[in-house]
Amino acid sequence: MKRLACLAMAFGLCTTPAFALIDTGPTLGTVINDATNIVVVRVDKVNREKRAVIFQKVADLKGKSGAEPIKHQIGTSVHPREAKFILDWAEPGETAIFFHNTAVAYTCIGQYWYVAGISNDWWLAHLGRPECCWAYVGSTEKLRRHITAILEGKEVVITAYQYHYDP
């Protein structure tokens, strides 16, 4: 019996902690609160070969942004299907909502979201975030109205994908 107790104690002392990450999409409130700037942008130019999208500012919803173009490069780390989805959407005149702070940005193009990091004067999109559709999915014009209302302290009802967990 003593041997069994000593063996159990030895195994208990030799264990290492196991760290886990439960990564879920942020809520719309979290995205709004974390952003220092929220900007309505319009696609100005697209270069699909270079995977580049140039936006022009339409309006500031939170914070104040300059008038210079907002340049996004769809990085090679973005899954090819996700890059195609973004670049197929990107036509001059299309609008997006651009949430950013000094280093990280979320961009909502209506039916899809992606994350970018700043690199010189370009935002490098490095990760598609379809789970952000649990926070909001729908037109960017409707999202613009919702954000304006939320920032004014009003309650809104938003459209989002339903999260379905099936173990």
Short mmCIF file of C-alpha atoms in Angstrom, two decimals, residues 5-165:
data_model
loop_
_atom_site.label_atom_id
_atom_site.label_comp_id
_atom_site.label_asym_id
_atom_site.label_seq_id
_atom_site.Cartn_x
_atom_site.Cartn_y
_atom_site.Cartn_z
CA ALA A 5 0.90 5.81 -2.30
CA CYS A 6 4.54 6.70 -3.07
CA LEU A 7 4.01 5.92 -6.76
CA ALA A 8 0.88 8.08 -6.89
CA MET A 9 2.72 10.91 -5.14
CA ALA A 10 5.66 10.64 -7.56
CA PHE A 11 3.36 10.83 -10.57
CA GLY A 12 1.51 13.75 -9.01
CA LEU A 13 4.73 15.70 -8.49
CA CYS A 14 6.01 15.00 -12.00
CA THR A 15 3.06 16.47 -13.82
CA THR A 16 3.22 19.72 -15.72
CA PRO A 17 0.37 22.16 -16.12
CA ALA A 18 -1.72 21.92 -19.27
CA PHE A 19 -2.70 25.23 -20.78
CA ALA A 20 -5.75 25.54 -22.99
CA LEU A 21 -7.19 28.24 -25.15
CA ILE A 22 -10.89 28.54 -25.76
CA ASP A 23 -11.03 30.90 -28.70
CA THR A 24 -14.45 32.27 -29.46
CA GLY A 25 -15.34 35.24 -31.54
CA PRO A 26 -15.68 38.55 -29.75
CA THR A 27 -19.04 40.14 -29.18
CA LEU A 28 -19.94 43.24 -31.16
CA GLY A 29 -19.74 45.23 -27.92
CA THR A 30 -16.19 44.01 -27.33
CA VAL A 31 -15.11 44.94 -30.86
CA ILE A 32 -16.66 48.42 -30.47
CA ASN A 33 -15.14 48.99 -27.01
CA ASP A 34 -11.66 47.74 -27.99
CA ALA A 35 -11.47 49.94 -31.09
CA THR A 36 -10.11 53.45 -30.69
CA ASN A 37 -11.43 54.22 -34.17
CA ILE A 38 -14.40 52.91 -36.12
CA VAL A 39 -14.50 54.04 -39.73
CA VAL A 40 -16.95 53.47 -42.56
CA VAL A 41 -14.79 52.87 -45.64
CA ARG A 42 -15.50 52.45 -49.34
CA VAL A 43 -13.44 50.35 -51.77
CA ASP A 44 -11.59 52.71 -54.10
CA LYS A 45 -9.17 50.38 -55.93
CA VAL A 46 -8.52 46.64 -56.05
CA ASN A 47 -5.51 44.73 -57.37
CA ARG A 48 -6.35 41.04 -57.17
CA GLU A 49 -2.92 39.88 -58.37
CA LYS A 50 -1.21 41.80 -55.56
CA ARG A 51 -4.08 40.99 -53.16
CA ALA A 52 -4.46 44.68 -52.34
CA VAL A 53 -7.58 46.70 -51.52
CA ILE A 54 -7.44 50.50 -51.16
CA PHE A 55 -10.25 52.09 -49.15
CA GLN A 56 -11.34 55.71 -48.81
CA LYS A 57 -12.87 56.97 -45.59
CA VAL A 58 -16.59 57.71 -45.79
CA ALA A 59 -17.27 58.60 -42.14
CA ASP A 60 -15.84 58.32 -38.64
CA LEU A 61 -18.18 56.58 -36.20
CA LYS A 62 -15.72 56.62 -33.28
CA GLY A 63 -12.48 58.60 -33.05
CA LYS A 64 -11.05 60.74 -35.83
CA SER A 65 -9.13 59.29 -38.77
CA GLY A 66 -7.19 61.16 -41.42
CA ALA A 67 -8.32 61.47 -45.02
CA GLU A 68 -5.47 59.37 -46.44
CA PRO A 69 -6.34 56.06 -48.11
CA ILE A 70 -6.56 52.95 -45.92
CA LYS A 71 -4.54 50.21 -47.60
CA HIS A 72 -5.14 46.50 -46.96
CA GLN A 73 -2.90 43.71 -48.20
CA ILE A 74 -4.52 40.26 -47.99
CA GLY A 75 -1.61 38.22 -46.63
CA THR A 76 -0.60 34.77 -47.78
CA SER A 77 -1.39 33.35 -44.32
CA VAL A 78 -5.10 33.92 -45.02
CA HIS A 79 -6.62 30.67 -46.32
CA PRO A 80 -6.96 30.80 -50.14
CA ARG A 81 -10.76 30.43 -49.96
CA GLU A 82 -10.98 33.31 -47.49
CA ALA A 83 -8.70 35.51 -49.61
CA LYS A 84 -10.84 34.74 -52.67
CA PHE A 85 -14.02 35.59 -50.75
CA ILE A 86 -12.59 38.97 -49.67
CA LEU A 87 -11.16 39.80 -53.10
CA ASP A 88 -14.34 38.70 -54.92
CA TRP A 89 -16.32 41.01 -52.63
CA ALA A 90 -13.94 43.95 -53.14
CA GLU A 91 -15.39 46.00 -55.98
CA PRO A 92 -15.11 49.79 -56.17
CA GLY A 93 -18.01 51.33 -54.26
CA GLU A 94 -18.51 48.46 -51.77
CA THR A 95 -18.50 49.56 -48.13
CA ALA A 96 -16.95 48.01 -45.04
CA ILE A 97 -16.69 48.88 -41.37
CA PHE A 98 -13.10 49.18 -40.15
CA PHE A 99 -12.53 48.84 -36.38
CA HIS A 100 -8.95 49.58 -35.31
CA ASN A 101 -6.55 50.68 -32.65
CA THR A 102 -2.88 51.45 -33.24
CA ALA A 103 -1.87 47.85 -33.97
CA VAL A 104 -4.84 45.59 -34.78
CA ALA A 105 -7.95 45.96 -36.92
CA TYR A 106 -11.14 44.04 -37.54
CA THR A 107 -12.86 44.65 -40.87
CA CYS A 108 -16.48 43.69 -41.45
CA ILE A 109 -17.49 43.33 -45.10
CA GLY A 110 -21.05 42.32 -44.22
CA GLN A 111 -21.07 38.55 -44.56
CA TYR A 112 -17.46 38.10 -43.39
CA TRP A 113 -14.83 39.54 -41.05
CA TYR A 114 -11.03 39.53 -41.12
CA VAL A 115 -8.21 40.68 -38.84
CA ALA A 116 -5.22 42.78 -39.88
CA GLY A 117 -2.11 44.14 -38.25
CA ILE A 118 -0.34 47.36 -39.17
CA SER A 119 2.86 47.04 -41.22
CA ASN A 120 4.34 50.41 -42.22
CA ASP A 121 1.44 52.23 -43.86
CA TRP A 122 -0.39 49.04 -44.92
CA TRP A 123 -2.76 46.88 -42.90
CA LEU A 124 -1.74 43.24 -43.46
CA ALA A 125 -4.76 40.94 -43.26
CA HIS A 126 -3.47 37.74 -41.73
CA LEU A 127 -6.54 35.91 -40.46
CA GLY A 128 -10.11 35.42 -41.56
CA ARG A 129 -12.52 35.54 -38.62
CA PRO A 130 -15.78 33.88 -39.72
CA GLU A 131 -16.67 33.38 -36.04
CA CYS A 132 -17.16 37.15 -35.82
CA CYS A 133 -20.40 36.49 -37.70
CA TRP A 134 -21.66 35.30 -34.31
CA ALA A 135 -21.37 38.98 -33.33
CA TYR A 136 -22.93 40.45 -36.49
CA VAL A 137 -23.78 39.42 -40.02
CA GLY A 138 -25.70 41.56 -42.48
CA SER A 139 -25.26 44.69 -44.52
CA THR A 140 -22.58 47.18 -43.59
CA GLU A 141 -25.14 49.99 -43.84
CA LYS A 142 -27.25 48.31 -41.16
CA LEU A 143 -24.13 47.72 -39.03
CA ARG A 144 -23.30 51.42 -39.37
CA ARG A 145 -26.74 52.35 -37.99
CA HIS A 146 -26.38 49.83 -35.15
CA ILE A 147 -22.94 51.11 -34.14
CA THR A 148 -24.18 54.71 -34.16
CA ALA A 149 -27.11 53.74 -31.92
CA ILE A 150 -24.88 51.69 -29.57
CA LEU A 151 -22.44 54.59 -29.21
CA GLU A 152 -25.42 56.82 -28.34
CA GLY A 153 -26.32 54.39 -25.54
CA LYS A 154 -29.36 52.89 -27.25
CA GLU A 155 -30.30 49.22 -27.35
CA VAL A 156 -30.34 47.50 -30.72
CA VAL A 157 -31.35 44.12 -32.09
CA ILE A 158 -28.71 42.75 -34.42
CA THR A 159 -28.53 39.83 -36.83
CA ALA A 160 -25.89 37.18 -36.21
CA TYR A 161 -25.22 33.55 -36.98
CA GLN A 162 -26.39 31.12 -34.35
CA TYR A 163 -23.60 29.31 -32.59
CA HIS A 164 -24.15 25.57 -32.72
CA TYR A 165 -21.93 23.29 -30.69
#
